[in-house]
Amino acid sequence: QVKLQQSGAELVKPGASVKLSCKTSGYTFSTSYMSWFKQIPGQSIEWIGMIYAGDGGTGYNQKFKGKATLTVDTSSSTAYMDLSSLTTEDSAVYFCAREVGDGYDYFDYWGQGVMVTVSS
Amino acid sequence: DIVMTQSPFSLAVSEGEMVTINCKSSQSPLSSGNQKNYLAWYQQKPGQSPKLLIYYASTRRSGVPDRFIGSGSGTDFTLTISDVQAEDLADYYCLQHYSYPYTFGAGTKLELK
C-alpha cells in the first residue's frame, strides 16, 4: 500500500535552516509528482510547491520562493524540503502529498505531517 | 492566483442532518483538454493529515461513504453531506489544482449542535 512517512518534529532557532523528509513506499516514486504544504494550526492549507521525481523539475508558489527548496533522492524514494532563514512565521505543520497523474492533479496520499517550531 | 471562497466558516449540526458547504473559485477550474473540473474536497480531523473525499468536483474516492456528494460547475461547487454522522465532524477544504499556485478554501468546521 502507498505510504508517505515524514520525519519527526523539529525545534529550530530563528535564522537556522531545517531539512524535512518524506519517505515513500508502495508505488513508483521515480515517475511521480510530490507536493509540499504548510498549515499553521487553526488555519487553512497553503501549497508550497511541487517536484517531479523523474527529473527533479520543480514548481513553486511565489510566496515560498527563496524559503523552500525541494529535492528528491530516487534511490531511497524520498522527497526533501529545505526551509531556510527560519522565522517564527515558519512555525507550522508541513505535509508532503503525492499528486495523482502527470501534474496539475489532486493529491490522494498524504504524509502524517511534521511540526516545525521556530523559537529561540 | 485563483481565490477559493469557501462558506460557511462553521456549521453546527445534529446527527442525521444534511449539510452543504460551498466553494466559489475566482476563475473556472475547468480543463479544456478533458472537460474536468480540477476541484477536490478534503476532510481533516484534528491532528491528522487531509483525507481526499471528492476529486474532479464530483467523483467520490473509493471507500468514501456515498453520503458525501460533490457537485457544481463553472465557478460554484458544493460538498453535500447527507445523514451526518458523528465521525464526519471535522474541517473540510476545497482545493483547486487547475493552475499554480494551487489554492485551498479557508475551510469549514463541522461541529455538533
PDB file of C-alpha atoms in Angstrom:
ATOM      1  CA  GLN A   1       0.000   0.000   0.000  1.00  0.00           C
ATOM      2  CA  VAL A   2       1.063   3.582  -0.571  1.00  0.00           C
ATOM      3  CA  LYS A   3       2.781   5.210   2.399  1.00  0.00           C
ATOM      4  CA  LEU A   4       4.386   8.583   2.943  1.00  0.00           C
ATOM      5  CA  GLN A   5       6.374   8.721   6.175  1.00  0.00           C
ATOM      6  CA  GLN A   6       7.603  12.110   7.302  1.00  0.00           C
ATOM      7  CA  SER A   7      10.457  12.869   9.669  1.00  0.00           C
ATOM      8  CA  GLY A   8       9.887  13.915  13.261  1.00  0.00           C
ATOM      9  CA  ALA A   9       9.071  17.228  14.853  1.00  0.00           C
ATOM     10  CA  GLU A  10      11.707  19.958  14.720  1.00  0.00           C
ATOM     11  CA  LEU A  11      12.565  22.750  17.134  1.00  0.00           C
ATOM     12  CA  VAL A  12      14.879  25.224  15.451  1.00  0.00           C
ATOM     13  CA  LYS A  13      16.278  28.638  16.225  1.00  0.00           C
ATOM     14  CA  PRO A  14      15.457  31.748  14.208  1.00  0.00           C
ATOM     15  CA  GLY A  15      17.784  32.166  11.274  1.00  0.00           C
ATOM     16  CA  ALA A  16      18.553  28.475  11.045  1.00  0.00           C
ATOM     17  CA  SER A  17      17.562  26.017   8.324  1.00  0.00           C
ATOM     18  CA  VAL A  18      15.832  22.663   8.522  1.00  0.00           C
ATOM     19  CA  LYS A  19      15.513  19.762   6.098  1.00  0.00           C
ATOM     20  CA  LEU A  20      12.316  17.730   6.191  1.00  0.00           C
ATOM     21  CA  SER A  21      11.991  14.305   4.641  1.00  0.00           C
ATOM     22  CA  CYS A  22       9.131  12.294   3.191  1.00  0.00           C
ATOM     23  CA  LYS A  23       9.976   8.645   2.613  1.00  0.00           C
ATOM     24  CA  THR A  24       7.632   6.853   0.266  1.00  0.00           C
ATOM     25  CA  SER A  25       6.757   3.249  -0.441  1.00  0.00           C
ATOM     26  CA  GLY A  26       4.161   1.230  -2.287  1.00  0.00           C
ATOM     27  CA  TYR A  27       4.326   2.987  -5.647  1.00  0.00           C
ATOM     28  CA  THR A  28       6.759   4.038  -8.372  1.00  0.00           C
ATOM     29  CA  PHE A  29       8.313   7.143  -6.861  1.00  0.00           C
ATOM     30  CA  SER A  30      10.671   7.858  -9.749  1.00  0.00           C
ATOM     31  CA  THR A  31       7.873   8.842 -12.149  1.00  0.00           C
ATOM     32  CA  SER A  32       5.662  10.666  -9.689  1.00  0.00           C
ATOM     33  CA  TYR A  33       4.951  14.176  -8.542  1.00  0.00           C
ATOM     34  CA  MET A  34       5.188  15.276  -4.924  1.00  0.00           C
ATOM     35  CA  SER A  35       3.941  18.479  -3.373  1.00  0.00           C
ATOM     36  CA  TRP A  36       4.539  20.110  -0.022  1.00  0.00           C
ATOM     37  CA  PHE A  37       2.109  22.113   2.062  1.00  0.00           C
ATOM     38  CA  LYS A  38       2.137  24.400   5.078  1.00  0.00           C
ATOM     39  CA  GLN A  39      -0.589  24.627   7.685  1.00  0.00           C
ATOM     40  CA  ILE A  40      -0.432  26.918  10.668  1.00  0.00           C
ATOM     41  CA  PRO A  41      -2.572  25.308  13.412  1.00  0.00           C
ATOM     42  CA  GLY A  42      -6.125  26.593  13.222  1.00  0.00           C
ATOM     43  CA  GLN A  43      -5.655  27.934   9.691  1.00  0.00           C
ATOM     44  CA  SER A  44      -6.116  26.706   6.144  1.00  0.00           C
ATOM     45  CA  ILE A  45      -3.548  24.940   3.998  1.00  0.00           C
ATOM     46  CA  GLU A  46      -1.037  26.540   1.645  1.00  0.00           C
ATOM     47  CA  TRP A  47       0.644  24.867  -1.298  1.00  0.00           C
ATOM     48  CA  ILE A  48       4.405  25.428  -1.203  1.00  0.00           C
ATOM     49  CA  GLY A  49       5.497  23.728  -4.399  1.00  0.00           C
ATOM     50  CA  MET A  50       5.959  20.522  -6.319  1.00  0.00           C
ATOM     51  CA  ILE A  51       8.725  18.357  -7.651  1.00  0.00           C
ATOM     52  CA  TYR A  52       8.725  15.742 -10.383  1.00  0.00           C
ATOM     53  CA  ALA A  53      10.895  12.852  -9.224  1.00  0.00           C
ATOM     54  CA  GLY A  54      11.661  11.842 -12.804  1.00  0.00           C
ATOM     55  CA  ASP A  55      13.933  14.792 -13.490  1.00  0.00           C
ATOM     56  CA  GLY A  56      13.855  16.916 -10.338  1.00  0.00           C
ATOM     57  CA  GLY A  57      11.867  19.611 -12.078  1.00  0.00           C
ATOM     58  CA  THR A  58      10.143  21.950  -9.642  1.00  0.00           C
ATOM     59  CA  GLY A  59       7.361  24.500  -9.444  1.00  0.00           C
ATOM     60  CA  TYR A  60       6.960  26.855  -6.514  1.00  0.00           C
ATOM     61  CA  ASN A  61       4.353  29.110  -5.036  1.00  0.00           C
ATOM     62  CA  GLN A  62       5.898  32.561  -5.469  1.00  0.00           C
ATOM     63  CA  LYS A  63       5.281  33.144  -1.761  1.00  0.00           C
ATOM     64  CA  PHE A  64       7.741  30.391  -0.866  1.00  0.00           C
ATOM     65  CA  LYS A  65      10.462  31.029  -3.438  1.00  0.00           C
ATOM     66  CA  GLY A  66      13.712  31.515  -1.588  1.00  0.00           C
ATOM     67  CA  LYS A  67      12.211  29.952   1.517  1.00  0.00           C
ATOM     68  CA  ALA A  68      11.692  26.354   0.392  1.00  0.00           C
ATOM     69  CA  THR A  69      13.850  24.134  -1.803  1.00  0.00           C
ATOM     70  CA  LEU A  70      12.508  20.793  -2.963  1.00  0.00           C
ATOM     71  CA  THR A  71      14.693  17.839  -3.867  1.00  0.00           C
ATOM     72  CA  VAL A  72      14.354  14.084  -4.244  1.00  0.00           C
ATOM     73  CA  ASP A  73      16.518  11.002  -3.844  1.00  0.00           C
ATOM     74  CA  THR A  74      15.098   8.392  -6.169  1.00  0.00           C
ATOM     75  CA  SER A  75      17.450   5.710  -4.806  1.00  0.00           C
ATOM     76  CA  SER A  76      15.625   5.878  -1.477  1.00  0.00           C
ATOM     77  CA  SER A  77      12.237   7.045  -2.825  1.00  0.00           C
ATOM     78  CA  THR A  78      12.438  10.064  -0.550  1.00  0.00           C
ATOM     79  CA  ALA A  79      11.433  13.656  -1.079  1.00  0.00           C
ATOM     80  CA  TYR A  80      13.009  16.516   0.845  1.00  0.00           C
ATOM     81  CA  MET A  81      12.170  20.102   1.606  1.00  0.00           C
ATOM     82  CA  ASP A  82      14.755  22.561   2.863  1.00  0.00           C
ATOM     83  CA  LEU A  83      13.421  25.578   4.714  1.00  0.00           C
ATOM     84  CA  SER A  84      15.912  28.395   5.144  1.00  0.00           C
ATOM     85  CA  SER A  85      16.295  31.567   7.208  1.00  0.00           C
ATOM     86  CA  LEU A  86      13.561  30.451   9.529  1.00  0.00           C
ATOM     87  CA  THR A  87      11.431  32.925  11.447  1.00  0.00           C
ATOM     88  CA  THR A  88       8.561  32.455  13.855  1.00  0.00           C
ATOM     89  CA  GLU A  89       6.215  32.810  10.872  1.00  0.00           C
ATOM     90  CA  ASP A  90       7.547  29.500   9.573  1.00  0.00           C
ATOM     91  CA  SER A  91       6.280  27.656  12.652  1.00  0.00           C
ATOM     92  CA  ALA A  92       3.672  25.319  11.224  1.00  0.00           C
ATOM     93  CA  VAL A  93       2.825  21.756  10.286  1.00  0.00           C
ATOM     94  CA  TYR A  94       4.288  20.727   6.958  1.00  0.00           C
ATOM     95  CA  PHE A  95       2.824  17.933   4.844  1.00  0.00           C
ATOM     96  CA  CYS A  96       4.010  16.098   1.777  1.00  0.00           C
ATOM     97  CA  ALA A  97       1.440  14.603  -0.571  1.00  0.00           C
ATOM     98  CA  ARG A  98       1.526  12.502  -3.713  1.00  0.00           C
ATOM     99  CA  GLU A  99      -0.010  14.051  -6.776  1.00  0.00           C
ATOM    100  CA  VAL A 100      -2.056  11.725  -8.931  1.00  0.00           C
ATOM    101  CA  GLY A 101      -1.355  11.625 -12.617  1.00  0.00           C
ATOM    102  CA  ASP A 102       1.029  13.712 -14.658  1.00  0.00           C
ATOM    103  CA  GLY A 103       0.863  17.027 -12.897  1.00  0.00           C
ATOM    104  CA  TYR A 104      -1.914  19.565 -12.248  1.00  0.00           C
ATOM    105  CA  ASP A 105      -3.828  16.898 -10.401  1.00  0.00           C
ATOM    106  CA  TYR A 106      -5.264  16.154  -6.996  1.00  0.00           C
ATOM    107  CA  PHE A 107      -3.495  14.562  -4.030  1.00  0.00           C
ATOM    108  CA  ASP A 108      -4.519  11.122  -2.896  1.00  0.00           C
ATOM    109  CA  TYR A 109      -1.973  10.176  -0.233  1.00  0.00           C
ATOM    110  CA  TRP A 110      -0.503  12.449   2.400  1.00  0.00           C
ATOM    111  CA  GLY A 111       2.253  12.178   4.950  1.00  0.00           C
ATOM    112  CA  GLN A 112       1.318  12.455   8.591  1.00  0.00           C
ATOM    113  CA  GLY A 113       2.744  15.948   8.834  1.00  0.00           C
ATOM    114  CA  VAL A 114       5.654  17.349  10.794  1.00  0.00           C
ATOM    115  CA  MET A 115       5.500  20.219  13.261  1.00  0.00           C
ATOM    116  CA  VAL A 116       8.268  22.764  12.873  1.00  0.00           C
ATOM    117  CA  THR A 117       8.624  25.182  15.780  1.00  0.00           C
ATOM    118  CA  VAL A 118      10.899  28.177  15.361  1.00  0.00           C
ATOM    119  CA  SER A 119      11.875  29.572  18.725  1.00  0.00           C
ATOM    120  CA  SER A 120      14.945  30.900  20.464  1.00  0.00           C
TER     121      SER A 120
ATOM    122  CA  ASP B   1      -3.764  33.333  -8.129  1.00  0.00           C
ATOM    123  CA  ILE B   2      -7.152  31.637  -8.083  1.00  0.00           C
ATOM    124  CA  VAL B   3      -9.016  32.606  -4.920  1.00  0.00           C
ATOM    125  CA  MET B   4     -11.256  29.957  -3.386  1.00  0.00           C
ATOM    126  CA  THR B   5     -14.032  31.489  -1.307  1.00  0.00           C
ATOM    127  CA  GLN B   6     -15.476  28.838   0.962  1.00  0.00           C
ATOM    128  CA  SER B   7     -18.586  29.158   3.122  1.00  0.00           C
ATOM    129  CA  PRO B   8     -19.741  28.871   5.776  1.00  0.00           C
ATOM    130  CA  PHE B   9     -16.813  29.140   8.154  1.00  0.00           C
ATOM    131  CA  SER B  10     -18.519  26.773  10.578  1.00  0.00           C
ATOM    132  CA  LEU B  11     -21.644  24.651  10.795  1.00  0.00           C
ATOM    133  CA  ALA B  12     -23.333  23.227  13.871  1.00  0.00           C
ATOM    134  CA  VAL B  13     -25.312  20.117  13.049  1.00  0.00           C
ATOM    135  CA  SER B  14     -27.102  17.209  14.635  1.00  0.00           C
ATOM    136  CA  GLU B  15     -26.538  13.635  13.568  1.00  0.00           C
ATOM    137  CA  GLY B  16     -28.775  12.681  10.684  1.00  0.00           C
ATOM    138  CA  GLU B  17     -28.972  16.186   9.231  1.00  0.00           C
ATOM    139  CA  MET B  18     -27.835  17.196   5.778  1.00  0.00           C
ATOM    140  CA  VAL B  19     -25.245  19.929   5.321  1.00  0.00           C
ATOM    141  CA  THR B  20     -23.971  21.873   2.356  1.00  0.00           C
ATOM    142  CA  ILE B  21     -20.559  23.500   2.041  1.00  0.00           C
ATOM    143  CA  ASN B  22     -19.912  25.945  -0.766  1.00  0.00           C
ATOM    144  CA  CYS B  23     -16.777  26.861  -2.629  1.00  0.00           C
ATOM    145  CA  LYS B  24     -16.557  29.621  -5.230  1.00  0.00           C
ATOM    146  CA  SER B  25     -13.463  29.976  -7.369  1.00  0.00           C
ATOM    147  CA  SER B  26     -12.357  33.293  -8.853  1.00  0.00           C
ATOM    148  CA  GLN B  27     -11.721  31.512 -12.143  1.00  0.00           C
ATOM    149  CA  SER B  28     -13.181  28.375 -13.609  1.00  0.00           C
ATOM    150  CA  PRO B  29     -11.003  25.316 -12.873  1.00  0.00           C
ATOM    151  CA  LEU B  30     -12.337  23.536 -15.937  1.00  0.00           C
ATOM    152  CA  SER B  31      -9.687  21.860 -18.065  1.00  0.00           C
ATOM    153  CA  SER B  32     -10.428  22.425 -21.736  1.00  0.00           C
ATOM    154  CA  GLY B  33      -8.446  19.312 -22.568  1.00  0.00           C
ATOM    155  CA  ASN B  34     -10.540  16.760 -20.717  1.00  0.00           C
ATOM    156  CA  GLN B  35     -13.545  18.840 -19.605  1.00  0.00           C
ATOM    157  CA  LYS B  36     -12.881  18.007 -15.963  1.00  0.00           C
ATOM    158  CA  ASN B  37     -13.141  20.497 -13.130  1.00  0.00           C
ATOM    159  CA  TYR B  38      -9.900  20.457 -11.216  1.00  0.00           C
ATOM    160  CA  LEU B  39     -11.602  20.843  -7.862  1.00  0.00           C
ATOM    161  CA  ALA B  40     -11.185  18.467  -4.920  1.00  0.00           C
ATOM    162  CA  TRP B  41     -12.626  18.229  -1.419  1.00  0.00           C
ATOM    163  CA  TYR B  42     -10.710  17.145   1.657  1.00  0.00           C
ATOM    164  CA  GLN B  43     -11.664  16.234   5.199  1.00  0.00           C
ATOM    165  CA  GLN B  44      -9.244  16.924   8.030  1.00  0.00           C
ATOM    166  CA  LYS B  45      -9.648  15.774  11.617  1.00  0.00           C
ATOM    167  CA  PRO B  46      -7.603  17.287  14.464  1.00  0.00           C
ATOM    168  CA  GLY B  47      -4.004  16.164  14.418  1.00  0.00           C
ATOM    169  CA  GLN B  48      -4.397  14.340  11.105  1.00  0.00           C
ATOM    170  CA  SER B  49      -3.461  14.982   7.524  1.00  0.00           C
ATOM    171  CA  PRO B  50      -6.149  15.890   4.977  1.00  0.00           C
ATOM    172  CA  LYS B  51      -8.090  12.985   3.547  1.00  0.00           C
ATOM    173  CA  LEU B  52      -9.316  13.056  -0.056  1.00  0.00           C
ATOM    174  CA  LEU B  53     -13.096  12.750  -0.385  1.00  0.00           C
ATOM    175  CA  ILE B  54     -14.012  14.025  -3.850  1.00  0.00           C
ATOM    176  CA  TYR B  55     -11.972  14.785  -6.962  1.00  0.00           C
ATOM    177  CA  TYR B  56     -12.827  16.337 -10.328  1.00  0.00           C
ATOM    178  CA  ALA B  57     -15.638  18.091  -8.461  1.00  0.00           C
ATOM    179  CA  SER B  58     -17.962  15.098  -8.287  1.00  0.00           C
ATOM    180  CA  THR B  59     -16.041  11.818  -8.299  1.00  0.00           C
ATOM    181  CA  ARG B  60     -16.126  10.142  -4.929  1.00  0.00           C
ATOM    182  CA  ARG B  61     -12.906   8.421  -3.935  1.00  0.00           C
ATOM    183  CA  SER B  62     -13.179   4.682  -3.485  1.00  0.00           C
ATOM    184  CA  GLY B  63     -14.088   3.853   0.096  1.00  0.00           C
ATOM    185  CA  VAL B  64     -15.659   7.232   0.856  1.00  0.00           C
ATOM    186  CA  PRO B  65     -19.264   6.824   2.067  1.00  0.00           C
ATOM    187  CA  ASP B  66     -21.890   7.721  -0.500  1.00  0.00           C
ATOM    188  CA  ARG B  67     -23.364  10.333   1.844  1.00  0.00           C
ATOM    189  CA  PHE B  68     -20.571  12.603   0.596  1.00  0.00           C
ATOM    190  CA  ILE B  69     -21.606  14.185  -2.697  1.00  0.00           C
ATOM    191  CA  GLY B  70     -19.686  16.713  -4.753  1.00  0.00           C
ATOM    192  CA  SER B  71     -21.340  18.852  -7.373  1.00  0.00           C
ATOM    193  CA  GLY B  72     -21.014  22.076  -9.276  1.00  0.00           C
ATOM    194  CA  SER B  73     -19.624  23.622 -12.404  1.00  0.00           C
ATOM    195  CA  GLY B  74     -18.259  26.901 -13.661  1.00  0.00           C
ATOM    196  CA  THR B  75     -17.039  28.668 -10.559  1.00  0.00           C
ATOM    197  CA  ASP B  76     -19.501  27.318  -7.989  1.00  0.00           C
ATOM    198  CA  PHE B  77     -19.003  23.999  -6.263  1.00  0.00           C
ATOM    199  CA  THR B  78     -20.696  22.229  -3.383  1.00  0.00           C
ATOM    200  CA  LEU B  79     -19.971  19.425  -0.977  1.00  0.00           C
ATOM    201  CA  THR B  80     -23.118  17.899   0.462  1.00  0.00           C
ATOM    202  CA  ILE B  81     -23.065  15.530   3.385  1.00  0.00           C
ATOM    203  CA  SER B  82     -26.377  13.761   3.855  1.00  0.00           C
ATOM    204  CA  ASP B  83     -27.224  11.991   7.101  1.00  0.00           C
ATOM    205  CA  VAL B  84     -24.253  13.475   9.006  1.00  0.00           C
ATOM    206  CA  GLN B  85     -22.588  11.042  11.368  1.00  0.00           C
ATOM    207  CA  ALA B  86     -20.512  11.831  14.450  1.00  0.00           C
ATOM    208  CA  GLU B  87     -17.413  10.634  12.594  1.00  0.00           C
ATOM    209  CA  ASP B  88     -17.954  13.388   9.993  1.00  0.00           C
ATOM    210  CA  LEU B  89     -17.163  16.134  12.490  1.00  0.00           C
ATOM    211  CA  ALA B  90     -14.043  17.664  11.027  1.00  0.00           C
ATOM    212  CA  ASP B  91     -12.729  20.514   8.918  1.00  0.00           C
ATOM    213  CA  TYR B  92     -13.473  20.474   5.214  1.00  0.00           C
ATOM    214  CA  TYR B  93     -11.446  22.181   2.484  1.00  0.00           C
ATOM    215  CA  CYS B  94     -11.870  22.692  -1.224  1.00  0.00           C
ATOM    216  CA  LEU B  95      -8.777  22.772  -3.415  1.00  0.00           C
ATOM    217  CA  GLN B  96      -8.242  23.947  -6.958  1.00  0.00           C
ATOM    218  CA  HIS B  97      -5.412  22.177  -8.760  1.00  0.00           C
ATOM    219  CA  TYR B  98      -6.054  23.801 -12.135  1.00  0.00           C
ATOM    220  CA  SER B  99      -3.255  26.317 -12.005  1.00  0.00           C
ATOM    221  CA  TYR B 100      -0.231  27.233  -9.912  1.00  0.00           C
ATOM    222  CA  PRO B 101      -0.230  28.110  -7.157  1.00  0.00           C
ATOM    223  CA  TYR B 102      -2.772  25.508  -6.090  1.00  0.00           C
ATOM    224  CA  THR B 103      -5.098  27.134  -3.581  1.00  0.00           C
ATOM    225  CA  PHE B 104      -7.431  25.986  -0.828  1.00  0.00           C
ATOM    226  CA  GLY B 105     -10.562  27.456   0.592  1.00  0.00           C
ATOM    227  CA  ALA B 106     -10.445  28.823   4.121  1.00  0.00           C
ATOM    228  CA  GLY B 107     -12.127  25.724   5.466  1.00  0.00           C
ATOM    229  CA  THR B 108     -15.432  24.815   7.079  1.00  0.00           C
ATOM    230  CA  LYS B 109     -15.579  23.430  10.585  1.00  0.00           C
ATOM    231  CA  LEU B 110     -18.385  20.931  11.102  1.00  0.00           C
ATOM    232  CA  GLU B 111     -19.397  20.787  14.758  1.00  0.00           C
ATOM    233  CA  LEU B 112     -22.053  19.099  16.857  1.00  0.00           C
ATOM    234  CA  LYS B 113     -25.079  21.169  17.765  1.00  0.00           C
TER     235      LYS B 113
END
